[in-house]
Amino acid sequence: MIYVTPQQITFTDQLLLKSGAALSPVTVVYETYGKLNADKSNAILILHAFTGDAHAAFYHEGASKPGWWDDMIGPGKAFDTDKYFMICSNVLGSCKGTTGPSSIDLKTQKPFALHFPLITIQDMVALQKKLIDHLGIRKLLSVAGGSMGGMQAITWAVMYPDMVHSSIVIAACHGHTAQQIAFHEVGRQAVMADPDWQGGDYFGKALPGRGLAVARMIGHITYMSWISMEQKFGRKLQDKEKLGYDFSKDFEVESYLQYRGQSFVERFDANSYIYLTKAMDYFDLSEGKKLSEVFKGVTADLLVISFTSDWLYPSSQSQAMVRALKANDVDVSYLEIKTDYGHDAFLVEFDDQTRMISNYLTKVVRERVSRI
Amino acid sequence: MIRLDYEIIADIIEPGAKVLDLGCGDGELLSLLKMKKNCRATGIEIAAEQIFKCIERGVSVAQGNIDSDLDVYEDKRFDYVILNESLQQVVNIEKVLNAALRVGKKVVVGIPNFCHFRARLQIFFLGKVPVTKSLPYKWYNTPNLRFLSLDDFREFCSEKNISIEKACYLAAGKKVSVLPDLFADSGLFVLHHA
């Protein structure tokens, strides 16, 4: 068992946000795995998804479970910590240590709640850049992430082309579509319809747990696929031999969703939920331009991965990115991995992802770093 | 041992050329072009298993369909577009070849010769659709959609105003110079728009 201790840094200068607002001070919680080499050329930044955190791999002291992508990060794994120095930081707006709406506003000495400025994927990346600068790393070997992490990975390649040799974009998109926004809006409305929401100012009081649980239940449905739900639950009954003909739990899938909703309330803040979903909904790299125009400055080598049964971030969105990158002569590789696990596949399908990513990183090192 | 068709293609292509391989398989040719000729090489391939192998070889490859994926490229973006042993599996031959000729300054096409003399003998004497070493499939399991001879292809090029700059015929790992239409398993053609 390898242990890791979270670290943190507070930046006191202003972080200028895409909205025009500014934020300071900003604290970032991060973890690192493996060793940074002498010329600092082996650093890879891992970008977590919506409700993830900086704890991507290894174990915290006394914990029974490792980090969320431990199957992918470690000695001999896809992101081989014997070769690479891995960094993962919690995103801006989250509730897992980095500054977010549940952090204390120094002006009022109370949690920001809805006084926290609206944030974007670009703002998350801008803060990550500050961290990378702070660590003295001029150019990352790679940035990699799935889902919201993938949105950050492609954004890194667009915003800071001189700072990334490669970018690994998994189960992501270049901009949220109406359907993606719609699911998030239902989640936000569920949170805000909870009487305990209280305009976001619930700190020290009852949490808007019912609303947040419903939001998470909806989210979970979108992360699975029709077939994975059929295989996992089908019409199986929960603690029952026959239908109850009442509104208590009949089906296993009901019980599962309720359990996942409830356990989510214990680990995630409702304000962060609505801020981060909004950040994803605001995400649109093209902003009215042609995507191929947006990717003009991209110099990184790109690896794009999508999953056949992912209907939340369907392959067509990844393919649109690949096409626009190709139109700009970017070195891009793309694979659609066959799986029944839906959007969640990036947290489940380790064999195929490992085979792609470990070999891809070897290629990037050979082509981009050894030449420098 | 490098396959002879790969070796010939690598000889044709100038050092440092930009190359797109349509239906690049496991990436062996692209890898050869990168290492031997310092080409900027990339491929399109439909089979996932082959994509893994390309990445293992350190070759850029995007999963996709060669019938539809060339639209994104500007005219003459590549020095060479390669269609080696893939054209016979394409639905719309003319569309793909035209797209290849549009995005590539030159196109290298490799096709199997369905009218090798052994195939001709099998049809004539056995009355069966031929199965040969270089065309090992039965009629019901062949991935090939198009069955053509070397002459058919040359005729097609002349009808469509496509210039054949160079042609090379192969059989059993050797070049064939005598009666290639009968004795060659495959042909390699370097094409450009007339």
PDB file of N, CA, C and O in Angstrom, chain A residues 301 303 322-324 326-337 352 355-356 359-360 363 366-367, chain B residues 18 34 40-42 44 48-49 51-53 55-63 69 72-74 77:
ATOM      1  N   ASP A 301      -0.046  16.960 -28.933  1.00  0.00           N
ATOM      2  CA  ASP A 301      -0.505  15.696 -29.516  1.00  0.00           C
ATOM      3  C   ASP A 301      -1.761  15.322 -28.722  1.00  0.00           C
ATOM      4  O   ASP A 301      -1.797  15.479 -27.515  1.00  0.00           O
ATOM      5  N   LEU A 303      -4.930  12.626 -27.681  1.00  0.00           N
ATOM      6  CA  LEU A 303      -5.557  11.293 -27.675  1.00  0.00           C
ATOM      7  C   LEU A 303      -6.996  11.478 -27.199  1.00  0.00           C
ATOM      8  O   LEU A 303      -7.232  11.995 -26.106  1.00  0.00           O
ATOM      9  N   VAL A 322     -12.205  15.479 -32.947  1.00  0.00           N
ATOM     10  CA  VAL A 322     -11.134  14.848 -33.726  1.00  0.00           C
ATOM     11  C   VAL A 322     -11.079  15.455 -35.128  1.00  0.00           C
ATOM     12  O   VAL A 322     -10.000  15.797 -35.624  1.00  0.00           O
ATOM     13  N   ARG A 323     -12.249  15.631 -35.738  1.00  0.00           N
ATOM     14  CA  ARG A 323     -12.276  16.205 -37.086  1.00  0.00           C
ATOM     15  C   ARG A 323     -11.694  17.610 -37.112  1.00  0.00           C
ATOM     16  O   ARG A 323     -10.898  17.960 -37.978  1.00  0.00           O
ATOM     17  N   ALA A 324     -12.103  18.413 -36.129  1.00  0.00           N
ATOM     18  CA  ALA A 324     -11.626  19.803 -36.097  1.00  0.00           C
ATOM     19  C   ALA A 324     -10.131  19.866 -35.804  1.00  0.00           C
ATOM     20  O   ALA A 324      -9.433  20.760 -36.279  1.00  0.00           O
ATOM     21  N   LYS A 326      -7.977  17.455 -36.695  1.00  0.00           N
ATOM     22  CA  LYS A 326      -7.347  17.001 -37.933  1.00  0.00           C
ATOM     23  C   LYS A 326      -7.280  18.121 -38.962  1.00  0.00           C
ATOM     24  O   LYS A 326      -6.297  18.246 -39.684  1.00  0.00           O
ATOM     25  N   ALA A 327      -8.334  18.904 -39.017  1.00  0.00           N
ATOM     26  CA  ALA A 327      -8.365  20.004 -39.980  1.00  0.00           C
ATOM     27  C   ALA A 327      -7.227  20.976 -39.713  1.00  0.00           C
ATOM     28  O   ALA A 327      -6.832  21.734 -40.590  1.00  0.00           O
ATOM     29  N   ASN A 328      -6.699  20.957 -38.486  1.00  0.00           N
ATOM     30  CA  ASN A 328      -5.591  21.834 -38.132  1.00  0.00           C
ATOM     31  C   ASN A 328      -4.253  21.121 -38.114  1.00  0.00           C
ATOM     32  O   ASN A 328      -3.290  21.632 -37.532  1.00  0.00           O
ATOM     33  N   ASP A 329      -4.209  19.897 -38.680  1.00  0.00           N
ATOM     34  CA  ASP A 329      -2.932  19.193 -38.743  1.00  0.00           C
ATOM     35  C   ASP A 329      -2.400  18.761 -37.392  1.00  0.00           C
ATOM     36  O   ASP A 329      -1.215  18.500 -37.242  1.00  0.00           O
ATOM     37  N   VAL A 330      -3.275  18.722 -36.395  1.00  0.00           N
ATOM     38  CA  VAL A 330      -2.833  18.272 -35.076  1.00  0.00           C
ATOM     39  C   VAL A 330      -2.656  16.752 -35.133  1.00  0.00           C
ATOM     40  O   VAL A 330      -3.442  16.055 -35.764  1.00  0.00           O
ATOM     41  N   ASP A 331      -1.602  16.265 -34.491  1.00  0.00           N
ATOM     42  CA  ASP A 331      -1.456  14.816 -34.349  1.00  0.00           C
ATOM     43  C   ASP A 331      -2.532  14.341 -33.397  1.00  0.00           C
ATOM     44  O   ASP A 331      -2.497  14.652 -32.211  1.00  0.00           O
ATOM     45  N   VAL A 332      -3.490  13.587 -33.914  1.00  0.00           N
ATOM     46  CA  VAL A 332      -4.574  13.152 -33.031  1.00  0.00           C
ATOM     47  C   VAL A 332      -4.858  11.675 -33.256  1.00  0.00           C
ATOM     48  O   VAL A 332      -4.893  11.197 -34.384  1.00  0.00           O
ATOM     49  N   SER A 333      -4.997  10.972 -32.148  1.00  0.00           N
ATOM     50  CA  SER A 333      -5.414   9.578 -32.205  1.00  0.00           C
ATOM     51  C   SER A 333      -6.767   9.470 -31.529  1.00  0.00           C
ATOM     52  O   SER A 333      -7.049  10.187 -30.570  1.00  0.00           O
ATOM     53  N   TYR A 334      -7.577   8.555 -32.052  1.00  0.00           N
ATOM     54  CA  TYR A 334      -8.933   8.428 -31.510  1.00  0.00           C
ATOM     55  C   TYR A 334      -9.371   6.980 -31.497  1.00  0.00           C
ATOM     56  O   TYR A 334      -9.130   6.241 -32.458  1.00  0.00           O
ATOM     57  N   LEU A 335     -10.002   6.595 -30.408  1.00  0.00           N
ATOM     58  CA  LEU A 335     -10.577   5.245 -30.313  1.00  0.00           C
ATOM     59  C   LEU A 335     -11.918   5.314 -29.582  1.00  0.00           C
ATOM     60  O   LEU A 335     -12.048   5.993 -28.566  1.00  0.00           O
ATOM     61  N   GLU A 336     -12.882   4.602 -30.138  1.00  0.00           N
ATOM     62  CA  GLU A 336     -14.154   4.418 -29.446  1.00  0.00           C
ATOM     63  C   GLU A 336     -14.105   3.036 -28.807  1.00  0.00           C
ATOM     64  O   GLU A 336     -14.082   2.025 -29.522  1.00  0.00           O
ATOM     65  N   ILE A 337     -14.059   2.996 -27.495  1.00  0.00           N
ATOM     66  CA  ILE A 337     -13.948   1.705 -26.795  1.00  0.00           C
ATOM     67  C   ILE A 337     -15.328   1.076 -26.663  1.00  0.00           C
ATOM     68  O   ILE A 337     -16.295   1.739 -26.269  1.00  0.00           O
ATOM     69  N   ASP A 352      -8.614  -1.599 -21.537  1.00  0.00           N
ATOM     70  CA  ASP A 352      -8.486  -0.919 -22.827  1.00  0.00           C
ATOM     71  C   ASP A 352      -7.862   0.470 -22.667  1.00  0.00           C
ATOM     72  O   ASP A 352      -7.023   0.879 -23.466  1.00  0.00           O
ATOM     73  N   ARG A 355      -4.127   0.065 -22.036  1.00  0.00           N
ATOM     74  CA  ARG A 355      -3.393  -0.299 -23.249  1.00  0.00           C
ATOM     75  C   ARG A 355      -3.184   0.916 -24.140  1.00  0.00           C
ATOM     76  O   ARG A 355      -2.099   1.131 -24.694  1.00  0.00           O
ATOM     77  N   MET A 356      -4.214   1.731 -24.276  1.00  0.00           N
ATOM     78  CA  MET A 356      -4.088   2.939 -25.100  1.00  0.00           C
ATOM     79  C   MET A 356      -3.141   3.936 -24.458  1.00  0.00           C
ATOM     80  O   MET A 356      -2.204   4.424 -25.092  1.00  0.00           O
ATOM     81  N   ASN A 359       0.841   3.136 -23.912  1.00  0.00           N
ATOM     82  CA  ASN A 359       1.583   3.196 -25.175  1.00  0.00           C
ATOM     83  C   ASN A 359       1.607   4.601 -25.763  1.00  0.00           C
ATOM     84  O   ASN A 359       2.591   5.031 -26.352  1.00  0.00           O
ATOM     85  N   TYR A 360       0.506   5.304 -25.594  1.00  0.00           N
ATOM     86  CA  TYR A 360       0.429   6.665 -26.110  1.00  0.00           C
ATOM     87  C   TYR A 360       1.460   7.564 -25.408  1.00  0.00           C
ATOM     88  O   TYR A 360       2.157   8.354 -26.062  1.00  0.00           O
ATOM     89  N   LYS A 363       4.866   7.037 -26.716  1.00  0.00           N
ATOM     90  CA  LYS A 363       5.019   7.729 -28.006  1.00  0.00           C
ATOM     91  C   LYS A 363       5.281   9.224 -27.788  1.00  0.00           C
ATOM     92  O   LYS A 363       6.158   9.809 -28.432  1.00  0.00           O
ATOM     93  N   ARG A 366       8.789   9.792 -26.562  1.00  0.00           N
ATOM     94  CA  ARG A 366       9.777   9.582 -27.628  1.00  0.00           C
ATOM     95  C   ARG A 366       9.781  10.733 -28.628  1.00  0.00           C
ATOM     96  O   ARG A 366      10.811  11.227 -29.043  1.00  0.00           O
ATOM     97  N   GLU A 367       8.578  11.194 -29.001  1.00  0.00           N
ATOM     98  CA  GLU A 367       8.508  12.196 -30.059  1.00  0.00           C
ATOM     99  C   GLU A 367       8.687  13.624 -29.574  1.00  0.00           C
ATOM    100  O   GLU A 367       9.128  14.480 -30.316  1.00  0.00           O
TER     101      GLU A 367
ATOM    102  N   LYS B  18       4.458  14.188 -45.982  1.00  0.00           N
ATOM    103  CA  LYS B  18       3.261  14.052 -45.130  1.00  0.00           C
ATOM    104  C   LYS B  18       2.376  12.981 -45.741  1.00  0.00           C
ATOM    105  O   LYS B  18       1.985  13.091 -46.911  1.00  0.00           O
ATOM    106  N   LYS B  34       7.664   6.419 -40.838  1.00  0.00           N
ATOM    107  CA  LYS B  34       8.140   7.366 -39.816  1.00  0.00           C
ATOM    108  C   LYS B  34       9.621   7.143 -39.538  1.00  0.00           C
ATOM    109  O   LYS B  34      10.404   8.082 -39.473  1.00  0.00           O
ATOM    110  N   ARG B  40       5.823  12.514 -41.736  1.00  0.00           N
ATOM    111  CA  ARG B  40       4.741  12.831 -40.783  1.00  0.00           C
ATOM    112  C   ARG B  40       3.561  11.978 -41.227  1.00  0.00           C
ATOM    113  O   ARG B  40       2.908  12.267 -42.224  1.00  0.00           O
ATOM    114  N   ALA B  41       3.346  10.914 -40.476  1.00  0.00           N
ATOM    115  CA  ALA B  41       2.411   9.907 -40.953  1.00  0.00           C
ATOM    116  C   ALA B  41       1.262   9.708 -39.977  1.00  0.00           C
ATOM    117  O   ALA B  41       1.457   9.689 -38.770  1.00  0.00           O
ATOM    118  N   THR B  42       0.069   9.568 -40.537  1.00  0.00           N
ATOM    119  CA  THR B  42      -1.090   9.299 -39.700  1.00  0.00           C
ATOM    120  C   THR B  42      -2.039   8.379 -40.456  1.00  0.00           C
ATOM    121  O   THR B  42      -1.960   8.275 -41.681  1.00  0.00           O
ATOM    122  N   ILE B  44      -6.061   6.215 -40.780  1.00  0.00           N
ATOM    123  CA  ILE B  44      -7.460   6.016 -40.428  1.00  0.00           C
ATOM    124  C   ILE B  44      -7.718   4.517 -40.485  1.00  0.00           C
ATOM    125  O   ILE B  44      -7.300   3.856 -41.445  1.00  0.00           O
ATOM    126  N   ALA B  48     -10.965  -1.633 -33.957  1.00  0.00           N
ATOM    127  CA  ALA B  48     -10.396  -1.218 -32.672  1.00  0.00           C
ATOM    128  C   ALA B  48      -9.100  -1.964 -32.354  1.00  0.00           C
ATOM    129  O   ALA B  48      -8.120  -1.361 -31.910  1.00  0.00           O
ATOM    130  N   GLU B  49      -9.090  -3.265 -32.587  1.00  0.00           N
ATOM    131  CA  GLU B  49      -7.904  -4.062 -32.255  1.00  0.00           C
ATOM    132  C   GLU B  49      -6.671  -3.540 -33.002  1.00  0.00           C
ATOM    133  O   GLU B  49      -5.566  -3.523 -32.467  1.00  0.00           O
ATOM    134  N   ILE B  51      -6.251  -0.437 -33.953  1.00  0.00           N
ATOM    135  CA  ILE B  51      -5.909   0.870 -33.383  1.00  0.00           C
ATOM    136  C   ILE B  51      -4.954   0.685 -32.193  1.00  0.00           C
ATOM    137  O   ILE B  51      -3.960   1.401 -32.063  1.00  0.00           O
ATOM    138  N   PHE B  52      -5.269  -0.294 -31.343  1.00  0.00           N
ATOM    139  CA  PHE B  52      -4.370  -0.568 -30.209  1.00  0.00           C
ATOM    140  C   PHE B  52      -2.957  -0.847 -30.711  1.00  0.00           C
ATOM    141  O   PHE B  52      -1.972  -0.369 -30.151  1.00  0.00           O
ATOM    142  N   LYS B  53      -2.870  -1.651 -31.777  1.00  0.00           N
ATOM    143  CA  LYS B  53      -1.553  -2.030 -32.299  1.00  0.00           C
ATOM    144  C   LYS B  53      -0.818  -0.819 -32.875  1.00  0.00           C
ATOM    145  O   LYS B  53       0.396  -0.695 -32.720  1.00  0.00           O
ATOM    146  N   ILE B  55      -1.114   2.263 -31.864  1.00  0.00           N
ATOM    147  CA  ILE B  55      -0.625   3.068 -30.743  1.00  0.00           C
ATOM    148  C   ILE B  55       0.596   2.396 -30.105  1.00  0.00           C
ATOM    149  O   ILE B  55       1.558   3.056 -29.717  1.00  0.00           O
ATOM    150  N   GLU B  56       0.570   1.057 -30.028  1.00  0.00           N
ATOM    151  CA  GLU B  56       1.743   0.331 -29.519  1.00  0.00           C
ATOM    152  C   GLU B  56       2.979   0.621 -30.357  1.00  0.00           C
ATOM    153  O   GLU B  56       4.083   0.695 -29.847  1.00  0.00           O
ATOM    154  N   ARG B  57       2.776   0.772 -31.659  1.00  0.00           N
ATOM    155  CA  ARG B  57       3.905   1.071 -32.548  1.00  0.00           C
ATOM    156  C   ARG B  57       4.271   2.547 -32.533  1.00  0.00           C
ATOM    157  O   ARG B  57       5.192   2.972 -33.220  1.00  0.00           O
ATOM    158  N   GLY B  58       3.487   3.365 -31.827  1.00  0.00           N
ATOM    159  CA  GLY B  58       3.784   4.782 -31.768  1.00  0.00           C
ATOM    160  C   GLY B  58       3.303   5.551 -32.978  1.00  0.00           C
ATOM    161  O   GLY B  58       3.876   6.560 -33.367  1.00  0.00           O
ATOM    162  N   VAL B  59       2.236   5.056 -33.588  1.00  0.00           N
ATOM    163  CA  VAL B  59       1.692   5.701 -34.779  1.00  0.00           C
ATOM    164  C   VAL B  59       0.374   6.395 -34.425  1.00  0.00           C
ATOM    165  O   VAL B  59      -0.450   5.823 -33.729  1.00  0.00           O
ATOM    166  N   SER B  60       0.187   7.619 -34.915  1.00  0.00           N
ATOM    167  CA  SER B  60      -1.088   8.315 -34.712  1.00  0.00           C
ATOM    168  C   SER B  60      -2.146   7.695 -35.597  1.00  0.00           C
ATOM    169  O   SER B  60      -1.932   7.550 -36.805  1.00  0.00           O
ATOM    170  N   VAL B  61      -3.280   7.365 -35.016  1.00  0.00           N
ATOM    171  CA  VAL B  61      -4.345   6.768 -35.812  1.00  0.00           C
ATOM    172  C   VAL B  61      -5.687   7.186 -35.230  1.00  0.00           C
ATOM    173  O   VAL B  61      -5.838   7.280 -34.020  1.00  0.00           O
ATOM    174  N   ALA B  62      -6.622   7.469 -36.103  1.00  0.00           N
ATOM    175  CA  ALA B  62      -7.960   7.802 -35.629  1.00  0.00           C
ATOM    176  C   ALA B  62      -8.936   6.766 -36.164  1.00  0.00           C
ATOM    177  O   ALA B  62      -8.910   6.431 -37.351  1.00  0.00           O
ATOM    178  N   GLN B  63      -9.759   6.250 -35.257  1.00  0.00           N
ATOM    179  CA  GLN B  63     -10.765   5.300 -35.689  1.00  0.00           C
ATOM    180  C   GLN B  63     -11.766   6.032 -36.569  1.00  0.00           C
ATOM    181  O   GLN B  63     -12.250   7.106 -36.221  1.00  0.00           O
ATOM    182  N   ASP B  69     -14.469  10.068 -43.976  1.00  0.00           N
ATOM    183  CA  ASP B  69     -13.672  10.898 -43.066  1.00  0.00           C
ATOM    184  C   ASP B  69     -12.656  11.828 -43.721  1.00  0.00           C
ATOM    185  O   ASP B  69     -11.856  12.444 -43.035  1.00  0.00           O
ATOM    186  N   VAL B  72     -12.783  16.528 -43.894  1.00  0.00           N
ATOM    187  CA  VAL B  72     -12.205  17.570 -43.036  1.00  0.00           C
ATOM    188  C   VAL B  72     -10.921  18.166 -43.598  1.00  0.00           C
ATOM    189  O   VAL B  72     -10.529  19.255 -43.210  1.00  0.00           O
ATOM    190  N   TYR B  73     -10.276  17.437 -44.485  1.00  0.00           N
ATOM    191  CA  TYR B  73      -8.970  17.909 -44.934  1.00  0.00           C
ATOM    192  C   TYR B  73      -9.075  18.880 -46.101  1.00  0.00           C
ATOM    193  O   TYR B  73      -9.878  18.707 -47.002  1.00  0.00           O
ATOM    194  N   GLU B  74      -8.197  19.870 -46.053  1.00  0.00           N
ATOM    195  CA  GLU B  74      -8.100  20.803 -47.176  1.00  0.00           C
ATOM    196  C   GLU B  74      -7.448  20.109 -48.370  1.00  0.00           C
ATOM    197  O   GLU B  74      -6.796  19.082 -48.222  1.00  0.00           O
ATOM    198  N   ARG B  77      -3.516  18.464 -48.791  1.00  0.00           N
ATOM    199  CA  ARG B  77      -2.949  18.567 -47.448  1.00  0.00           C
ATOM    200  C   ARG B  77      -1.806  17.568 -47.238  1.00  0.00           C
ATOM    201  O   ARG B  77      -0.895  17.779 -46.453  1.00  0.00           O
TER     202      ARG B  77
END
